[in-house]
JSON list of N, CA and C in Angstrom, two decimals:
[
{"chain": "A", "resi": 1, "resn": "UNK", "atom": "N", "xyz": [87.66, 111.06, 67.99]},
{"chain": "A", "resi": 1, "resn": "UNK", "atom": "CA", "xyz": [88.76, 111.96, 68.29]},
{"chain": "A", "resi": 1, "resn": "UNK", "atom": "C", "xyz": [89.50, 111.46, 69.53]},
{"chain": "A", "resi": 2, "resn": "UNK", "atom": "N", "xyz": [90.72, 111.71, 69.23]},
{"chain": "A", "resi": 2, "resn": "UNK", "atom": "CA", "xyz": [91.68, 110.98, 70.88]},
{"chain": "A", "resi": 2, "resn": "UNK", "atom": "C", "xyz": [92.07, 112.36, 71.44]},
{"chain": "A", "resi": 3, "resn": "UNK", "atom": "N", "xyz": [91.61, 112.18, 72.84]},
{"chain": "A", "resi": 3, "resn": "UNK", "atom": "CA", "xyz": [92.68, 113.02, 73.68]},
{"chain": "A", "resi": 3, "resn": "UNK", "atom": "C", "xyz": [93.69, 112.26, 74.75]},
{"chain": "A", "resi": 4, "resn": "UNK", "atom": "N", "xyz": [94.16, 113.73, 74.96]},
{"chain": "A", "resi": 4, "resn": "UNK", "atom": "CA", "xyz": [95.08, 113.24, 75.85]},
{"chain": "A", "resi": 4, "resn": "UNK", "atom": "C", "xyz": [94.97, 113.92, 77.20]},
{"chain": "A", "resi": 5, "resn": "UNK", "atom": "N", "xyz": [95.11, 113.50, 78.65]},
{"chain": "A", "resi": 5, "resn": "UNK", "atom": "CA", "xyz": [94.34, 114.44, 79.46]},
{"chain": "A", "resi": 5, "resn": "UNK", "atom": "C", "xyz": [95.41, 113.98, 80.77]},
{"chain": "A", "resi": 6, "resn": "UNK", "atom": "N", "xyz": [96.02, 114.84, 81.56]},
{"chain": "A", "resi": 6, "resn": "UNK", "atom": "CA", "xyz": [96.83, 114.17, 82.58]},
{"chain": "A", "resi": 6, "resn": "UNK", "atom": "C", "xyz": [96.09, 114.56, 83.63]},
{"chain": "A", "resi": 7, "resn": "UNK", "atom": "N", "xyz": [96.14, 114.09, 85.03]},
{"chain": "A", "resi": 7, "resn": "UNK", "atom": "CA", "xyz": [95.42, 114.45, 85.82]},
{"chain": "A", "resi": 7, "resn": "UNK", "atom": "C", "xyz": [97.14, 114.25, 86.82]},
{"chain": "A", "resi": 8, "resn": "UNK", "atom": "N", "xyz": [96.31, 114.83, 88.07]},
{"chain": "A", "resi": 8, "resn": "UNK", "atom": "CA", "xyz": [97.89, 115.31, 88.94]},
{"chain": "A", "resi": 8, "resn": "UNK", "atom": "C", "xyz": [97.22, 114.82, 90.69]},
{"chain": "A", "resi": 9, "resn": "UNK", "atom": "N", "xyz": [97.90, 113.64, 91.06]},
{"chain": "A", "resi": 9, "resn": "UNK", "atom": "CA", "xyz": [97.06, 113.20, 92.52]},
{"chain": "A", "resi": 9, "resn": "UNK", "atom": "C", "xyz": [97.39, 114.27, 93.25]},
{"chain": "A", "resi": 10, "resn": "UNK", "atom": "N", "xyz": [96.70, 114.65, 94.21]},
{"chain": "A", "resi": 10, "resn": "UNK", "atom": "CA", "xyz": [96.50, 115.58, 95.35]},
{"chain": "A", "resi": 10, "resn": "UNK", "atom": "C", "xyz": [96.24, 115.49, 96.53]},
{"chain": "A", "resi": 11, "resn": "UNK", "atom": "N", "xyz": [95.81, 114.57, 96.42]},
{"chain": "A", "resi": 11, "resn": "UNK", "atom": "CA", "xyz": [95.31, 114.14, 98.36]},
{"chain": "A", "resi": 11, "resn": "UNK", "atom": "C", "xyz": [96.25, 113.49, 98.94]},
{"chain": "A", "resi": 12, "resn": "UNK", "atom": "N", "xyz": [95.78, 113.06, 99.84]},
{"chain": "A", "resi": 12, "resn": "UNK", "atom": "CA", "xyz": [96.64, 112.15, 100.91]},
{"chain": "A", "resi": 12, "resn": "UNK", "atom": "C", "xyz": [96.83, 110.71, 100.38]},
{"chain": "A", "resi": 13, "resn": "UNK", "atom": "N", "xyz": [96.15, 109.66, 99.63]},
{"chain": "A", "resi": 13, "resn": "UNK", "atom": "CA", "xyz": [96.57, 108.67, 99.00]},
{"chain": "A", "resi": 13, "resn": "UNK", "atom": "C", "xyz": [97.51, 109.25, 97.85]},
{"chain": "A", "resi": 14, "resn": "UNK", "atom": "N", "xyz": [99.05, 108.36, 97.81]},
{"chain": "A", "resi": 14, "resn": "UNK", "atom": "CA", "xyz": [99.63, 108.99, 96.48]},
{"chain": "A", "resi": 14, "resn": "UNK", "atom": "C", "xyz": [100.07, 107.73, 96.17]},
{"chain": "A", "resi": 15, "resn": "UNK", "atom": "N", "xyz": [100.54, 108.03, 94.93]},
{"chain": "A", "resi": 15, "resn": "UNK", "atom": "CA", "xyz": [101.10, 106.54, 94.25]},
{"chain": "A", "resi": 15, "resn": "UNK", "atom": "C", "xyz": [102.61, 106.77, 95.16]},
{"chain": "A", "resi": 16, "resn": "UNK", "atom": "N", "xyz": [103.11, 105.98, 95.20]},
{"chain": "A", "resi": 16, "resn": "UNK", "atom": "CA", "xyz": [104.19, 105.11, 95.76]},
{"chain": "A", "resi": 16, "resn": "UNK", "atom": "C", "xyz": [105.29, 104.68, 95.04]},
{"chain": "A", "resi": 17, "resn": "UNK", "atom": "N", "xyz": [105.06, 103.64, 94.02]},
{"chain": "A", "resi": 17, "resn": "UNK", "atom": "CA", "xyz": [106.13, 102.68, 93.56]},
{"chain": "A", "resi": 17, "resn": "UNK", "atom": "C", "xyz": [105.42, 102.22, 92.36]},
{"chain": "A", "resi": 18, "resn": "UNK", "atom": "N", "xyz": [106.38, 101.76, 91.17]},
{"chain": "A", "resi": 18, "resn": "UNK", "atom": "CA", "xyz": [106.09, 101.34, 90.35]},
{"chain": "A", "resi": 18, "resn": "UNK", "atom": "C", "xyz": [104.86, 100.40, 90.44]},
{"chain": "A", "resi": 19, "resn": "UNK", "atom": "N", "xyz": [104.43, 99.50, 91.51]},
{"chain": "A", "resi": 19, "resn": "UNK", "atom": "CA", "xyz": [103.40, 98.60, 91.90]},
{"chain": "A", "resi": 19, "resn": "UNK", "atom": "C", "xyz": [101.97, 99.77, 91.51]},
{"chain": "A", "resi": 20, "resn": "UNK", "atom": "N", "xyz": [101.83, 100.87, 92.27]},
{"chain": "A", "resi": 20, "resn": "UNK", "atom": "CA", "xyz": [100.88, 101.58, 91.84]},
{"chain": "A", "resi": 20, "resn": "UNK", "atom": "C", "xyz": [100.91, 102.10, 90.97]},
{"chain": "A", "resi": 21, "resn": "UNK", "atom": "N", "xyz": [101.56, 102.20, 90.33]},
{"chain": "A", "resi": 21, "resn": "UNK", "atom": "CA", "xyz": [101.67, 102.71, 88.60]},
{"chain": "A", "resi": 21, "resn": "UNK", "atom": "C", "xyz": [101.14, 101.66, 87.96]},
{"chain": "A", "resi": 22, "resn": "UNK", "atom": "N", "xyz": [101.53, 100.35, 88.41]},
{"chain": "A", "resi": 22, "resn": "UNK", "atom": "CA", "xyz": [100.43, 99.50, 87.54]},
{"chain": "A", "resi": 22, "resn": "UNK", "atom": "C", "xyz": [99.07, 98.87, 87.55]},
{"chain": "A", "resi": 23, "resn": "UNK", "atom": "N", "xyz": [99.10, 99.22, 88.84]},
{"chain": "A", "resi": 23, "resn": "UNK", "atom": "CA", "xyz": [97.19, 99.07, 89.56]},
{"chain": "A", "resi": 23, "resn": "UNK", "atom": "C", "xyz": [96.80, 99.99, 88.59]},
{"chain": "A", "resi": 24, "resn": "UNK", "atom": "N", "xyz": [97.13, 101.48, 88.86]},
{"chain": "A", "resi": 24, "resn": "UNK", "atom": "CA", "xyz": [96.70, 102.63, 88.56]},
{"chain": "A", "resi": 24, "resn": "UNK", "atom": "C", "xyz": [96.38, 102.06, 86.37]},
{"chain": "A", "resi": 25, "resn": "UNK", "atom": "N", "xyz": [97.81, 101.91, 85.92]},
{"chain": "A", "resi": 25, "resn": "UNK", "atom": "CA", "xyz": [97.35, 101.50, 84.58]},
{"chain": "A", "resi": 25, "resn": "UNK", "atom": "C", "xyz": [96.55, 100.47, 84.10]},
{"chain": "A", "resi": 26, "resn": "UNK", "atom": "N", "xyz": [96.59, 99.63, 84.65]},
{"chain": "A", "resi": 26, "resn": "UNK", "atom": "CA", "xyz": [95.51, 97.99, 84.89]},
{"chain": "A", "resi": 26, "resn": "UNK", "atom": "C", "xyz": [94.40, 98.34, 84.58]},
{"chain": "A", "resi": 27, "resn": "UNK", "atom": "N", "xyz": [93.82, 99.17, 86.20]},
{"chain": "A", "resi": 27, "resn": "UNK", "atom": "CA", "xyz": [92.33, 99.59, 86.07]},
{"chain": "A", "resi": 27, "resn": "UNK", "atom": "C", "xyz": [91.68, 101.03, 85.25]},
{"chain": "A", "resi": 28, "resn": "UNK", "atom": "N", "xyz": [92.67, 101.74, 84.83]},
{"chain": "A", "resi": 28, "resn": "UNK", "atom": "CA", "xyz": [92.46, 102.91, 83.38]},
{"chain": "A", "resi": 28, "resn": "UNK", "atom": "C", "xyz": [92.24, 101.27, 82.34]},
{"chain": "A", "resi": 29, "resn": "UNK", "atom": "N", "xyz": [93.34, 101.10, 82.02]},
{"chain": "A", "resi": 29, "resn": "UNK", "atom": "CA", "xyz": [92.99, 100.57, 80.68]},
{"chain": "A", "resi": 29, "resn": "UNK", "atom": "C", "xyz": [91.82, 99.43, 80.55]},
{"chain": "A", "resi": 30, "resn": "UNK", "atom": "N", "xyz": [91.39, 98.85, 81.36]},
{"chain": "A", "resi": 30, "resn": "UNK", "atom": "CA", "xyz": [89.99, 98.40, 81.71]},
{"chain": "A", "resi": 30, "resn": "UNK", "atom": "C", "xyz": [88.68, 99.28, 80.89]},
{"chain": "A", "resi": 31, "resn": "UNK", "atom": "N", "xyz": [89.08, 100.39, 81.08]},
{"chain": "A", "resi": 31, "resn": "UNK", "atom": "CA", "xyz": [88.06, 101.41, 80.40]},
{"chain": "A", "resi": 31, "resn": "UNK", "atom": "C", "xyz": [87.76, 101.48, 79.05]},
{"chain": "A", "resi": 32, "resn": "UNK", "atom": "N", "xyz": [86.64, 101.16, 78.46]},
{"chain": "A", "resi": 32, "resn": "UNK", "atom": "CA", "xyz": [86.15, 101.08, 77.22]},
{"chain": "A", "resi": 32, "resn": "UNK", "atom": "C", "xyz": [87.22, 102.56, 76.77]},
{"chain": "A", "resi": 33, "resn": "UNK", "atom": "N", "xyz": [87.62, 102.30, 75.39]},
{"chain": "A", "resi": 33, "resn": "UNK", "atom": "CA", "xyz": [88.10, 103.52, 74.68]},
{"chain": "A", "resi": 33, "resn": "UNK", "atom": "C", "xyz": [89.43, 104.31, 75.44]},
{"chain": "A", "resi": 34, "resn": "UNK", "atom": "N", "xyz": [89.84, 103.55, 76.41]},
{"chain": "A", "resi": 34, "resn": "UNK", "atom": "CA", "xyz": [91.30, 104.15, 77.00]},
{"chain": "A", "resi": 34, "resn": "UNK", "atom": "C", "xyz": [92.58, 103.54, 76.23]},
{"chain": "A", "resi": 35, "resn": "UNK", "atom": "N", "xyz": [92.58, 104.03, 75.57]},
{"chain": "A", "resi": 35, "resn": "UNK", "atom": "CA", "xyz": [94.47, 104.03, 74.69]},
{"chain": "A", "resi": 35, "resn": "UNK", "atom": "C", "xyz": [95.35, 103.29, 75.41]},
{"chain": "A", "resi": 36, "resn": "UNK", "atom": "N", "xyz": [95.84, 104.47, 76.26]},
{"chain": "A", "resi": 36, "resn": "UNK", "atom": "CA", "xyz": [96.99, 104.36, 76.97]},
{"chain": "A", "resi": 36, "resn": "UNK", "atom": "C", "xyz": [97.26, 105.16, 78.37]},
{"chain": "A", "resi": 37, "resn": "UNK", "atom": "N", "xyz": [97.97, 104.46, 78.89]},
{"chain": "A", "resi": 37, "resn": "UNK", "atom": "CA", "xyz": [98.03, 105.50, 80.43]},
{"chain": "A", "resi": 37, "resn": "UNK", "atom": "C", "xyz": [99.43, 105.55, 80.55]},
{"chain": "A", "resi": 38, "resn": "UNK", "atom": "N", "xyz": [99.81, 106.68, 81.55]},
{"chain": "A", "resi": 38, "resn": "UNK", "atom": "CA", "xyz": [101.70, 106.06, 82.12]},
{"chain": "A", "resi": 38, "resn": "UNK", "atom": "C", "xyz": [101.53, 107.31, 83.41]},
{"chain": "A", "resi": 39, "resn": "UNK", "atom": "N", "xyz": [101.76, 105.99, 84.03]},
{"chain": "A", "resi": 39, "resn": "UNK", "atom": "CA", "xyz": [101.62, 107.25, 85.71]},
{"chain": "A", "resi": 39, "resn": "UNK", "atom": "C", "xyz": [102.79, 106.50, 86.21]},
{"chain": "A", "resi": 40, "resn": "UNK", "atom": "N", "xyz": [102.62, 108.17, 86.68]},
{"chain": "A", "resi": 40, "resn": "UNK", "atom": "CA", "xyz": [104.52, 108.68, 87.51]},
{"chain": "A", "resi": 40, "resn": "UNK", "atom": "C", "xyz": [104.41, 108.42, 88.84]},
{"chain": "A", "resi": 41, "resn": "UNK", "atom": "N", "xyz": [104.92, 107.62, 89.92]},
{"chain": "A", "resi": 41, "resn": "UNK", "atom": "CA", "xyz": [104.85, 108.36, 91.10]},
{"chain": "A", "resi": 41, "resn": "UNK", "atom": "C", "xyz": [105.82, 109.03, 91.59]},
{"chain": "A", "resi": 42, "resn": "UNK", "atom": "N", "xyz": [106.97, 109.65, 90.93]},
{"chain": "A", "resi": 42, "resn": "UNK", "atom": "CA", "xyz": [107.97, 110.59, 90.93]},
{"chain": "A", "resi": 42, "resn": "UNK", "atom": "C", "xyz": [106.88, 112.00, 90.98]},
{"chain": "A", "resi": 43, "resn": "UNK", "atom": "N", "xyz": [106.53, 111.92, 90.34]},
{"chain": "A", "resi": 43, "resn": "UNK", "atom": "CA", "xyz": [105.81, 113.47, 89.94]},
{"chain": "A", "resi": 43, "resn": "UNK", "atom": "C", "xyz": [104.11, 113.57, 89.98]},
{"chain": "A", "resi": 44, "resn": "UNK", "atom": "N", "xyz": [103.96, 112.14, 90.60]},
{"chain": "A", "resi": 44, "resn": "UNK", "atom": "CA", "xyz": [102.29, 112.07, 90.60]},
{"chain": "A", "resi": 44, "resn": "UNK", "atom": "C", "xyz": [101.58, 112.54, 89.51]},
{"chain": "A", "resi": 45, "resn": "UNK", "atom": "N", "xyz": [101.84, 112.44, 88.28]},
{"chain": "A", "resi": 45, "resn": "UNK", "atom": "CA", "xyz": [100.73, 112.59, 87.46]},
{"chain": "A", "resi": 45, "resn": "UNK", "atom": "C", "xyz": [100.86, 111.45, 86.67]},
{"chain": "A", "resi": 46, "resn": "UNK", "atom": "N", "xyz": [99.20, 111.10, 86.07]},
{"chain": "A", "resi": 46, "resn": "UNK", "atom": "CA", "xyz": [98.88, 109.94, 85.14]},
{"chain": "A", "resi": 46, "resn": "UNK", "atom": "C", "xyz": [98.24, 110.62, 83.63]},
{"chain": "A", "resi": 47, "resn": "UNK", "atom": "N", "xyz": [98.92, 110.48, 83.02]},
{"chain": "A", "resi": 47, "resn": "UNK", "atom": "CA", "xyz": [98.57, 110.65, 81.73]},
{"chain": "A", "resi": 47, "resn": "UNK", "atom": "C", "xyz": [97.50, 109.59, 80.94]},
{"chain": "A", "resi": 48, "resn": "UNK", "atom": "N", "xyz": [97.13, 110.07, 80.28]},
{"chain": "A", "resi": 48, "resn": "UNK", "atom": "CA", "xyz": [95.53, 109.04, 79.63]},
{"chain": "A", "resi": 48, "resn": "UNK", "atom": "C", "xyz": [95.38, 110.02, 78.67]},
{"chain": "A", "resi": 49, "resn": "UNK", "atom": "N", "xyz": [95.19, 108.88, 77.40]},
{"chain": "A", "resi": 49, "resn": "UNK", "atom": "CA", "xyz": [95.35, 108.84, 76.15]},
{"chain": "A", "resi": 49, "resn": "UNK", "atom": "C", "xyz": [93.89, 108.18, 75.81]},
{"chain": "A", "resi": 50, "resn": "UNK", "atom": "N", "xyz": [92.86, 108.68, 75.11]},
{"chain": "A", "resi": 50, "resn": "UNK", "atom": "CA", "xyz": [91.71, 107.65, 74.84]},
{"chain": "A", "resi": 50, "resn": "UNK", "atom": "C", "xyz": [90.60, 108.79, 74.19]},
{"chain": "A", "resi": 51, "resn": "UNK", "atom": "N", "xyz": [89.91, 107.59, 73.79]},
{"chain": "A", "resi": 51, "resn": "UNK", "atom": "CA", "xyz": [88.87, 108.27, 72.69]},
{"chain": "A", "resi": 51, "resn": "UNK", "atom": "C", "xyz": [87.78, 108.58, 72.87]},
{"chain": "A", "resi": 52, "resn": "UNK", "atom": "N", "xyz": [87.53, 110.04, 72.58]},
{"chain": "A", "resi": 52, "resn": "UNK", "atom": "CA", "xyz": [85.85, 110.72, 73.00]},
{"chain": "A", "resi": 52, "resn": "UNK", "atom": "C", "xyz": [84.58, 110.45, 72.60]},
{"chain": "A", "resi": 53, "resn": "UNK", "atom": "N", "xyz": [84.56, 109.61, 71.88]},
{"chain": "A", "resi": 53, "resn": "UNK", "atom": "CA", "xyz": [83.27, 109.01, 71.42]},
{"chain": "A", "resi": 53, "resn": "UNK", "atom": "C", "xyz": [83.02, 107.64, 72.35]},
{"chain": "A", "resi": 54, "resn": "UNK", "atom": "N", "xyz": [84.23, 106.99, 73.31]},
{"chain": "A", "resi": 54, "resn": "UNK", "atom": "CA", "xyz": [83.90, 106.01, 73.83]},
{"chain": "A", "resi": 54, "resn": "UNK", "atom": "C", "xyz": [84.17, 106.21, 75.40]},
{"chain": "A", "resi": 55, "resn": "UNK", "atom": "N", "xyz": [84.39, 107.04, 75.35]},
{"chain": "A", "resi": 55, "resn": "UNK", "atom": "CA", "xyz": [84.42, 107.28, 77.58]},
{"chain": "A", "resi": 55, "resn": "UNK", "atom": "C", "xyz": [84.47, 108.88, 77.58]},
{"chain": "A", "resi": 56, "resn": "UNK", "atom": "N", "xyz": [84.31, 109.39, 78.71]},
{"chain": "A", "resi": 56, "resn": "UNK", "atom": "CA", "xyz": [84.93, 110.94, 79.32]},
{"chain": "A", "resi": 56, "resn": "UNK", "atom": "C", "xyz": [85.64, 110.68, 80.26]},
{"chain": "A", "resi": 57, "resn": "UNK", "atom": "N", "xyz": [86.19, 112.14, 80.44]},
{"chain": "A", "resi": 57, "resn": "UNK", "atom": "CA", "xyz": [86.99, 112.19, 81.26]},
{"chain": "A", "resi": 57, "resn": "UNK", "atom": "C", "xyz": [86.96, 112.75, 82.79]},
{"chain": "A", "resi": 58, "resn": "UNK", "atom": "N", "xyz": [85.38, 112.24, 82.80]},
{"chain": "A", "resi": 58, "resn": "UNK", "atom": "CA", "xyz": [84.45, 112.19, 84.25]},
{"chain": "A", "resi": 58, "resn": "UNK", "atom": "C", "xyz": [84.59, 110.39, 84.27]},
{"chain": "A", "resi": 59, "resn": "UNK", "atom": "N", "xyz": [84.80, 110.08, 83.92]},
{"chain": "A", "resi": 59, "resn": "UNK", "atom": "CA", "xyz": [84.57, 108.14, 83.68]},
{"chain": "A", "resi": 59, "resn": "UNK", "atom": "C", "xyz": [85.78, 108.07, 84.83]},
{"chain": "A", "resi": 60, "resn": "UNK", "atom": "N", "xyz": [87.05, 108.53, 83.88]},
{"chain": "A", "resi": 60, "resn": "UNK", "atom": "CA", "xyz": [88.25, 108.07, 84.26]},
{"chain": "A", "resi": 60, "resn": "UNK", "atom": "C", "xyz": [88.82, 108.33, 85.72]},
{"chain": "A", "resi": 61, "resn": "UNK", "atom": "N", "xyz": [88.18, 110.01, 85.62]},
{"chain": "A", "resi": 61, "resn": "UNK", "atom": "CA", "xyz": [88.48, 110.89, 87.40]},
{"chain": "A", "resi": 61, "resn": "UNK", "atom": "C", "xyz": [87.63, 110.05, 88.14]},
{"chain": "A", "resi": 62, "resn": "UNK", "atom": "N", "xyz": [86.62, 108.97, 88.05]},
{"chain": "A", "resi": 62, "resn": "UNK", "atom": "CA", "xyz": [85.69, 108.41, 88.66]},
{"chain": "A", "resi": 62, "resn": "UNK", "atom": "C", "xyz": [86.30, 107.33, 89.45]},
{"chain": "A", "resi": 63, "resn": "UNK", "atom": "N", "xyz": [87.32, 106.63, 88.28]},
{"chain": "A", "resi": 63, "resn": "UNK", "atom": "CA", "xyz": [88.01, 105.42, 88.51]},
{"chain": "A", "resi": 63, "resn": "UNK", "atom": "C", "xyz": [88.83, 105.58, 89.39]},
{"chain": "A", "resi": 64, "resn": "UNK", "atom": "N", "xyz": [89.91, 106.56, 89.01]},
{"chain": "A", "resi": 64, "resn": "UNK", "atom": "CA", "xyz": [90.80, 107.34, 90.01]},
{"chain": "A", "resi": 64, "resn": "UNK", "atom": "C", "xyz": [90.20, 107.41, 91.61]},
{"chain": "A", "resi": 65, "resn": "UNK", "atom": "N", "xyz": [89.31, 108.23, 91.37]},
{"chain": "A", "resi": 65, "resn": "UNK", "atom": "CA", "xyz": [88.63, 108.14, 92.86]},
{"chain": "A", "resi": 65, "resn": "UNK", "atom": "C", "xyz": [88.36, 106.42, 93.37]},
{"chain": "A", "resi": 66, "resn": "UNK", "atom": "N", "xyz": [87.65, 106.41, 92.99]},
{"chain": "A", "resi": 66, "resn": "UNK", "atom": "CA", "xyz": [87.62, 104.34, 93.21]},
{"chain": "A", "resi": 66, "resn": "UNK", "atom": "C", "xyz": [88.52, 103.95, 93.79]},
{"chain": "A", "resi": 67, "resn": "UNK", "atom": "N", "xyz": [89.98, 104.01, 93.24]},
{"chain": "A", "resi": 67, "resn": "UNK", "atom": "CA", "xyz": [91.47, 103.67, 93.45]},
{"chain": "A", "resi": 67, "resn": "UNK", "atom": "C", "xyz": [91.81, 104.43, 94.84]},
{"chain": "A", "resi": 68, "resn": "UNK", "atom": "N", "xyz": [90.77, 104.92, 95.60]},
{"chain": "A", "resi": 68, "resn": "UNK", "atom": "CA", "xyz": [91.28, 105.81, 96.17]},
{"chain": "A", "resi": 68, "resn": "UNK", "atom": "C", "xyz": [92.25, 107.51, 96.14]},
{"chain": "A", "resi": 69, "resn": "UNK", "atom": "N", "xyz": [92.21, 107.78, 94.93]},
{"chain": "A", "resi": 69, "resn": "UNK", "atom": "CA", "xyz": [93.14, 108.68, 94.64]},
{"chain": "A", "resi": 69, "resn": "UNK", "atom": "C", "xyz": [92.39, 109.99, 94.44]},
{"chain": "A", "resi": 70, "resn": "UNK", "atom": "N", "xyz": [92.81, 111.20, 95.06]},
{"chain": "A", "resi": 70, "resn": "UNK", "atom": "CA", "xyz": [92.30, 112.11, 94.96]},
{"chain": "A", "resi": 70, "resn": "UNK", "atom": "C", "xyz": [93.06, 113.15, 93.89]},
{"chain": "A", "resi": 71, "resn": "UNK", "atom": "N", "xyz": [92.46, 113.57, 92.54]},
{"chain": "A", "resi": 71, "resn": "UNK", "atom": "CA", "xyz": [92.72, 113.98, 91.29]},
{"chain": "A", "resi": 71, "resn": "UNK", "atom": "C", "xyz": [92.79, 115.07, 90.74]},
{"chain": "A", "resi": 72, "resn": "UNK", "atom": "N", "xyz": [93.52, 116.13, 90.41]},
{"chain": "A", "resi": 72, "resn": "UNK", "atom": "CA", "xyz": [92.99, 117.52, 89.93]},
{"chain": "A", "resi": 72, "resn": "UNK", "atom": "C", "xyz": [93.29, 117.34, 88.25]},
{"chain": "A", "resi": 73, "resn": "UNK", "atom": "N", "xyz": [92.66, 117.71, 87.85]},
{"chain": "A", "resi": 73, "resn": "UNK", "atom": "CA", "xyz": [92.68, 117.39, 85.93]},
{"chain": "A", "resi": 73, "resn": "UNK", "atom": "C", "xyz": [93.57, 118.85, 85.73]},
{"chain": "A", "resi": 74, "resn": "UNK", "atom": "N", "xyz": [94.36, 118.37, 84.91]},
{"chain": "A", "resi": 74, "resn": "UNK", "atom": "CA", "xyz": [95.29, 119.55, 84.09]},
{"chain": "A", "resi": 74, "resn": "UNK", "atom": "C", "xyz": [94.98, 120.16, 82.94]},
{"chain": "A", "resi": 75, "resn": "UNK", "atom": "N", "xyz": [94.89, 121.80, 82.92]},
{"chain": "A", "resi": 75, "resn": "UNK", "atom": "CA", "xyz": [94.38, 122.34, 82.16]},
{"chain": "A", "resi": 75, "resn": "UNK", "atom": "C", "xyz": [94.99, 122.05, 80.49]},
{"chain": "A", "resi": 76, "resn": "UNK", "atom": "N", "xyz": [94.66, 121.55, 79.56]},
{"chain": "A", "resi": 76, "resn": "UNK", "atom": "CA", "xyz": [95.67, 121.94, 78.37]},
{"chain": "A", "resi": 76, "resn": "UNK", "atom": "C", "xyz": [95.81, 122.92, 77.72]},
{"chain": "A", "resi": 77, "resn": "UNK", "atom": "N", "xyz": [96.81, 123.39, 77.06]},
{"chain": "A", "resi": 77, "resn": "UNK", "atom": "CA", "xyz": [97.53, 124.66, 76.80]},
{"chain": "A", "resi": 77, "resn": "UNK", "atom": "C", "xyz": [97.43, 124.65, 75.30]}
]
């Protein structure tokens, strides 16, 4: 099954510039079973696209943190 899951940075590290939009997508898509990513730093959120039989979405908030980035996951509706 694929979801789709955006998460929204919050802390004091934020993305910046297209440059961290692509660190940020680089090291997501590194991730066994990650689709796709597309992070904003207009609006600070990263969207991730990927499949539940091959990562969670404790994996990914993990990575995020790694990156330095502090993450709140968005509820879906």
């Amino acid at each position: 099954m694929v979801k789709v899951q955006t998460f929204t940075v919050v802390g004091e590290e934020k993305l910046h510039c297209a440059s961290c939009e692509a660190r940020v997508g680089k090291a997501l898509r590194r991730i066994p079973g990650v689709h796709s990513v597309i992070a904003d730093h207009q609006t600070q959120k990263i969207e991730v696209t990927f499949f539940l039989n091959e990562t969670a979405e404790e994996v990914i908030q993990d990575r995020l943190e790694a990156l330095g980035y502090q993450v709140k996951v968005e509820v879906s509706s």
